[in-house]
Amino acid sequence: MRIDIVTIFPGYFDTLELSLLGKAKDRGLLDVRVHDLRGFAHDRHRTVDDTPTGGGAGMVMKPEPWGAALDAILLSAQEAEPGVFDAEPDNGSQAPLIIFPSPAGEVFSQSMARELAAERHLVFGCGRYEGIDQRVVDEYSAGGRVRLISLGDYVLNGGEVATLAMIEAIGRLLPGVVGNPESLVEESHEDGLLEYPSFTKPATWRGRDVPPVLLSGNHAAIAAWRQQQRIDRTRAVRPELLPPED
Ligand code: SAM
């Protein structure tokens, strides 16, 4: 998968060199390209923000540098794979999907991560200040391949942390990124329930024992215990995830 990121803080993405995603990059499973938005601002001060039209607090990201950055990325995608822009957006187009992290977007989830992991090319546009001039979103939405996605119902200072979280959730679903694909199947949110609690050795630590069933060697009993733990945990912490009872 190719991922382009546009940001005024490229350094945030140095962490993508670490751990499983770093290895995935080294192995060519992930092609991540980070672009400094200021490189697309052509005045002497490389200005990317201006005062809000109509008044109000804060600053808004100017449309011109965003237009230049996104056009350059889309052009390079088209040059690399001329066929990908051919189909209509709702007809299997694999043109890049542009994601603007935004607290005003649809809320990110594990099922959305799975959906996005099927894309060939994601472009993340990281907002700052009061956000990006709306005309940028409208301009690229005209092609139909834009989504506004929120990490949750709270406000961050910028889209970088949200982008990192999404890339990690999406990247670990790509074939070959996580060594044992079975470990992905049983996780929290994969089938609507939270995961059961995990234990390792020693069997007793500070007077706390591992649940005896896990030492029994009885696989059916272990599976039943884990499933009940998932239901109990979900009911206690996230009851809204459980199917409605008749
Ligand atoms: N004025 C905006 C509003 O109230 O919707 C918030 C702007 S926020 C300070 C600056 C940037 O942080 C946003 O453009 C977005 O890129 C990012 N951001 C903030 N909260 C976010 C969230 N919950 N999910 C995803 N991105 C977020």
Short mmCIF file of C-alpha atoms and ligand atoms in Angstrom, two decimals:
data_model
loop_
_atom_site.label_atom_id
_atom_site.label_comp_id
_atom_site.label_asym_id
_atom_site.label_seq_id
_atom_site.Cartn_x
_atom_site.Cartn_y
_atom_site.Cartn_z
CA MET A 1 0.00 0.00 0.00
CA ARG A 2 1.17 3.52 -0.77
CA ILE A 3 0.51 6.21 1.84
CA ASP A 4 1.17 9.93 1.31
CA ILE A 5 0.96 12.30 4.26
CA VAL A 6 0.77 16.09 3.99
CA THR A 7 1.67 17.92 7.20
CA ILE A 8 3.49 20.97 8.54
CA PHE A 9 5.22 18.67 11.06
CA PRO A 10 6.91 15.87 9.09
CA GLY A 11 8.88 14.87 12.20
CA TYR A 12 5.75 13.35 13.75
CA PHE A 13 6.04 10.52 11.27
CA ASP A 14 9.59 9.49 12.18
CA THR A 15 8.01 6.89 14.47
CA LEU A 16 6.79 4.99 11.40
CA GLU A 17 10.39 3.75 11.15
CA LEU A 18 9.89 1.79 14.39
CA SER A 19 8.46 -1.63 15.23
CA LEU A 20 6.21 -3.63 12.88
CA LEU A 21 5.39 -0.75 10.55
CA GLY A 22 9.08 0.12 10.21
CA LYS A 23 9.76 -3.50 9.23
CA ALA A 24 6.81 -3.43 6.82
CA LYS A 25 8.35 -0.35 5.17
CA ASP A 26 11.75 -2.05 4.94
CA ARG A 27 10.12 -5.09 3.34
CA GLY A 28 8.25 -2.97 0.79
CA LEU A 29 4.77 -3.77 2.14
CA LEU A 30 4.20 -0.09 2.96
CA ASP A 31 5.43 2.81 0.85
CA VAL A 32 5.08 5.92 3.05
CA ARG A 33 5.87 9.38 1.66
CA VAL A 34 5.73 12.42 3.95
CA HIS A 35 5.34 15.88 2.39
CA ASP A 36 5.94 19.20 4.15
CA LEU A 37 3.02 21.47 3.28
CA ARG A 38 5.30 24.50 3.58
CA GLY A 39 7.21 23.20 0.55
CA PHE A 40 4.06 24.02 -1.48
CA ALA A 41 3.75 27.59 -0.14
CA HIS A 42 5.61 29.97 -2.39
CA ASP A 43 5.78 33.27 -0.50
CA ARG A 44 8.92 34.30 1.36
CA HIS A 45 7.61 33.07 4.73
CA ARG A 46 6.11 29.83 3.40
CA THR A 47 2.76 30.87 4.84
CA VAL A 48 0.13 28.15 5.19
CA ASP A 49 -2.50 29.93 7.31
CA ASP A 50 -4.56 33.11 7.35
CA THR A 51 -7.32 34.73 9.40
CA PRO A 52 -10.84 33.26 9.21
CA THR A 53 -13.08 34.94 6.67
CA GLY A 54 -16.08 36.33 8.52
CA GLY A 55 -14.08 36.78 11.71
CA GLY A 56 -13.52 34.56 14.71
CA ALA A 57 -10.65 33.13 16.73
CA GLY A 58 -7.60 31.31 15.40
CA MET A 59 -6.23 30.79 11.92
CA VAL A 60 -7.36 28.68 8.96
CA MET A 61 -5.12 26.73 6.56
CA LYS A 62 -4.97 28.42 3.16
CA PRO A 63 -6.28 26.49 0.13
CA GLU A 64 -3.41 27.23 -2.31
CA PRO A 65 -0.63 25.16 -0.66
CA TRP A 66 -3.10 22.30 -0.09
CA GLY A 67 -4.18 22.38 -3.73
CA ALA A 68 -0.57 22.33 -4.91
CA ALA A 69 0.40 19.47 -2.56
CA LEU A 70 -2.60 17.26 -3.34
CA ASP A 71 -2.35 17.89 -7.10
CA ALA A 72 1.31 16.88 -7.03
CA ILE A 73 0.53 13.65 -5.15
CA LEU A 74 -2.40 12.74 -7.41
CA LEU A 75 -0.33 13.48 -10.51
CA SER A 76 2.50 11.26 -9.31
CA ALA A 77 -0.02 8.47 -8.58
CA GLN A 78 -1.46 8.84 -12.06
CA GLU A 79 1.97 8.78 -13.66
CA ALA A 80 2.98 5.70 -11.65
CA GLU A 81 -0.19 3.75 -12.55
CA PRO A 82 -2.10 5.43 -15.40
CA GLY A 83 -5.03 2.97 -15.21
CA VAL A 84 -6.03 3.62 -11.62
CA PHE A 85 -8.08 6.74 -12.32
CA ASP A 86 -10.10 5.16 -15.13
CA ALA A 87 -13.16 3.77 -13.32
CA GLU A 88 -15.87 5.93 -11.74
CA PRO A 89 -15.50 6.35 -7.95
CA ASP A 90 -18.55 4.20 -7.19
CA ASN A 91 -17.52 1.67 -9.79
CA GLY A 92 -14.40 0.18 -8.26
CA SER A 93 -12.03 3.10 -8.86
CA GLN A 94 -8.72 2.52 -7.15
CA ALA A 95 -7.68 6.16 -7.44
CA PRO A 96 -6.11 7.40 -4.19
CA LEU A 97 -8.50 7.95 -1.30
CA ILE A 98 -7.90 11.29 0.43
CA ILE A 99 -8.53 11.27 4.18
CA PHE A 100 -8.81 14.49 6.15
CA PRO A 101 -8.65 13.70 9.87
CA SER A 102 -11.30 15.87 11.48
CA PRO A 103 -13.29 15.90 14.72
CA ALA A 104 -16.27 16.66 12.44
CA GLY A 105 -15.84 13.40 10.48
CA GLU A 106 -17.25 9.86 10.72
CA VAL A 107 -15.76 8.04 13.70
CA PHE A 108 -12.88 5.64 12.98
CA SER A 109 -13.43 1.99 13.89
CA GLN A 110 -11.95 -1.46 13.39
CA SER A 111 -14.37 -2.19 10.55
CA MET A 112 -13.33 1.08 8.88
CA ALA A 113 -9.68 0.08 9.32
CA ARG A 114 -10.46 -3.20 7.49
CA GLU A 115 -12.23 -1.29 4.72
CA LEU A 116 -9.31 1.13 4.32
CA ALA A 117 -6.77 -1.72 4.38
CA ALA A 118 -8.27 -2.83 1.04
CA GLU A 119 -7.27 0.47 -0.62
CA ARG A 120 -4.14 0.70 -2.76
CA HIS A 121 -3.27 4.30 -1.98
CA LEU A 122 -4.26 6.54 0.94
CA VAL A 123 -3.47 10.26 1.20
CA PHE A 124 -3.74 11.87 4.64
CA GLY A 125 -4.12 15.67 4.90
CA CYS A 126 -3.25 16.76 8.42
CA GLY A 127 -5.05 19.92 9.47
CA ARG A 128 -3.78 22.38 12.09
CA TYR A 129 -5.11 25.60 13.64
CA GLU A 130 -8.90 25.82 13.08
CA GLY A 131 -8.63 23.39 10.20
CA ILE A 132 -8.34 23.55 6.40
CA ASP A 133 -10.32 25.94 4.16
CA GLN A 134 -13.51 23.97 3.34
CA ARG A 135 -13.05 24.56 -0.39
CA VAL A 136 -10.12 22.11 -0.37
CA VAL A 137 -12.39 19.32 0.88
CA ASP A 138 -15.10 20.33 -1.61
CA GLU A 139 -12.65 20.51 -4.52
CA TYR A 140 -11.32 16.97 -4.03
CA SER A 141 -14.69 15.54 -2.97
CA ALA A 142 -15.95 16.38 -6.44
CA GLY A 143 -13.98 13.30 -7.60
CA GLY A 144 -15.75 11.24 -4.91
CA ARG A 145 -12.70 9.85 -3.17
CA VAL A 146 -12.51 11.91 0.03
CA ARG A 147 -13.42 10.98 3.60
CA LEU A 148 -13.37 13.06 6.78
CA ILE A 149 -12.51 10.74 9.65
CA SER A 150 -12.49 11.46 13.38
CA LEU A 151 -10.45 9.55 15.91
CA GLY A 152 -13.11 10.17 18.55
CA ASP A 153 -15.26 12.79 20.19
CA TYR A 154 -12.49 15.09 21.40
CA VAL A 155 -10.28 17.75 19.80
CA LEU A 156 -6.58 17.30 19.04
CA ASN A 157 -4.21 20.11 18.04
CA GLY A 158 -3.61 18.61 14.62
CA GLY A 159 -4.30 15.67 12.34
CA GLU A 160 -0.87 14.07 12.82
CA VAL A 161 -1.67 11.91 15.85
CA ALA A 162 -4.98 10.84 14.29
CA THR A 163 -3.16 9.93 11.06
CA LEU A 164 -0.56 7.89 12.96
CA ALA A 165 -3.29 6.00 14.84
CA MET A 166 -5.15 5.24 11.61
CA ILE A 167 -2.00 4.15 9.78
CA GLU A 168 -1.11 1.79 12.63
CA ALA A 169 -4.62 0.28 12.75
CA ILE A 170 -4.75 -0.09 8.95
CA GLY A 171 -1.12 -1.10 8.44
CA ARG A 172 -1.25 -4.05 10.85
CA LEU A 173 -4.11 -5.53 8.81
CA LEU A 174 -2.07 -5.63 5.59
CA PRO A 175 -1.01 -9.17 4.65
CA GLY A 176 2.45 -9.97 6.03
CA VAL A 177 2.73 -7.05 8.48
CA VAL A 178 1.80 -8.99 11.64
CA GLY A 179 3.73 -12.28 11.81
CA ASN A 180 0.85 -14.49 13.00
CA PRO A 181 -2.38 -13.44 11.25
CA GLU A 182 -4.40 -15.49 13.78
CA SER A 183 -3.52 -12.95 16.44
CA LEU A 184 -5.59 -10.39 14.52
CA VAL A 185 -8.74 -12.49 14.48
CA GLU A 186 -9.49 -12.72 18.19
CA GLU A 187 -8.84 -9.11 19.05
CA SER A 188 -11.17 -6.56 20.60
CA HIS A 189 -13.68 -5.09 18.14
CA GLU A 190 -13.08 -7.71 15.46
CA ASP A 191 -16.49 -9.30 16.05
CA GLY A 192 -18.07 -6.64 18.21
CA LEU A 193 -16.83 -7.93 21.57
CA LEU A 194 -13.84 -6.87 23.66
CA GLU A 195 -10.98 -9.35 23.99
CA TYR A 196 -10.66 -11.70 26.99
CA PRO A 197 -7.89 -10.96 29.55
CA SER A 198 -4.45 -12.44 28.79
CA PHE A 199 -1.95 -14.04 31.19
CA THR A 200 1.57 -15.48 30.96
CA LYS A 201 4.06 -17.11 33.36
CA PRO A 202 4.60 -17.30 36.32
CA ALA A 203 1.39 -19.05 37.41
CA THR A 204 1.41 -16.98 40.63
CA TRP A 205 2.59 -13.36 40.90
CA ARG A 206 2.30 -11.31 44.11
CA GLY A 207 -0.23 -13.83 45.38
CA ARG A 208 -2.37 -13.53 42.26
CA ASP A 209 -3.03 -16.80 40.43
CA VAL A 210 -3.64 -17.29 36.76
CA PRO A 211 -7.25 -18.58 36.37
CA PRO A 212 -6.92 -22.38 36.89
CA VAL A 213 -8.86 -23.24 33.71
CA LEU A 214 -6.00 -21.77 31.62
CA LEU A 215 -3.63 -24.36 33.15
CA SER A 216 -6.06 -27.26 32.63
CA GLY A 217 -5.01 -28.13 29.07
CA ASN A 218 -8.75 -28.50 28.26
CA HIS A 219 -9.05 -26.46 25.07
CA ALA A 220 -12.85 -26.51 24.95
CA ALA A 221 -13.08 -25.31 28.57
CA ILE A 222 -10.50 -22.58 27.86
CA ALA A 223 -12.40 -21.40 24.78
CA ALA A 224 -15.70 -21.34 26.73
CA TRP A 225 -14.09 -19.41 29.63
CA ARG A 226 -12.57 -16.88 27.24
CA GLN A 227 -15.85 -16.36 25.40
CA GLN A 228 -17.69 -15.77 28.70
CA GLN A 229 -14.96 -13.29 29.75
CA ARG A 230 -15.44 -11.40 26.49
CA ILE A 231 -19.18 -11.13 27.07
CA ASP A 232 -18.79 -10.15 30.76
CA ARG A 233 -16.12 -7.56 29.96
CA THR A 234 -18.11 -6.04 27.12
CA ARG A 235 -21.28 -5.91 29.27
CA ALA A 236 -19.36 -4.19 32.09
CA VAL A 237 -17.42 -1.63 30.03
CA ARG A 238 -19.12 -1.20 26.64
CA PRO A 239 -22.69 -2.57 26.92
CA GLU A 240 -23.71 -0.69 23.76
CA LEU A 241 -21.56 -3.12 21.73
CA LEU A 242 -23.68 -6.15 22.71
CA PRO A 243 -26.57 -7.17 20.46
CA PRO A 244 -29.95 -6.11 21.91
CA GLU A 245 -31.60 -8.80 24.06
CA ASP A 246 -35.06 -10.03 23.07
N1 SAM B 1 -11.98 23.82 14.55
C1 SAM B 1 -12.03 22.41 14.35
C2 SAM B 1 -13.39 21.90 14.83
O1 SAM B 1 -13.90 22.38 15.84
O2 SAM B 1 -13.92 20.93 14.22
C3 SAM B 1 -10.92 21.73 15.14
C4 SAM B 1 -9.58 22.02 14.58
S1 SAM B 1 -8.33 21.08 15.40
C5 SAM B 1 -7.75 22.18 16.60
C6 SAM B 1 -7.02 21.07 14.20
C7 SAM B 1 -6.92 19.80 13.40
O3 SAM B 1 -6.71 18.71 14.27
C8 SAM B 1 -8.11 19.41 12.59
O4 SAM B 1 -8.14 20.08 11.35
C9 SAM B 1 -7.89 17.91 12.40
O5 SAM B 1 -6.97 17.67 11.35
C10 SAM B 1 -7.22 17.52 13.69
N2 SAM B 1 -8.11 16.91 14.67
C11 SAM B 1 -8.53 17.43 15.84
N3 SAM B 1 -9.32 16.59 16.51
C12 SAM B 1 -9.41 15.47 15.77
C13 SAM B 1 -10.10 14.24 15.93
N4 SAM B 1 -10.87 13.98 16.97
N5 SAM B 1 -9.96 13.32 14.97
C14 SAM B 1 -9.20 13.55 13.88
N6 SAM B 1 -8.52 14.71 13.68
C15 SAM B 1 -8.63 15.66 14.61
#
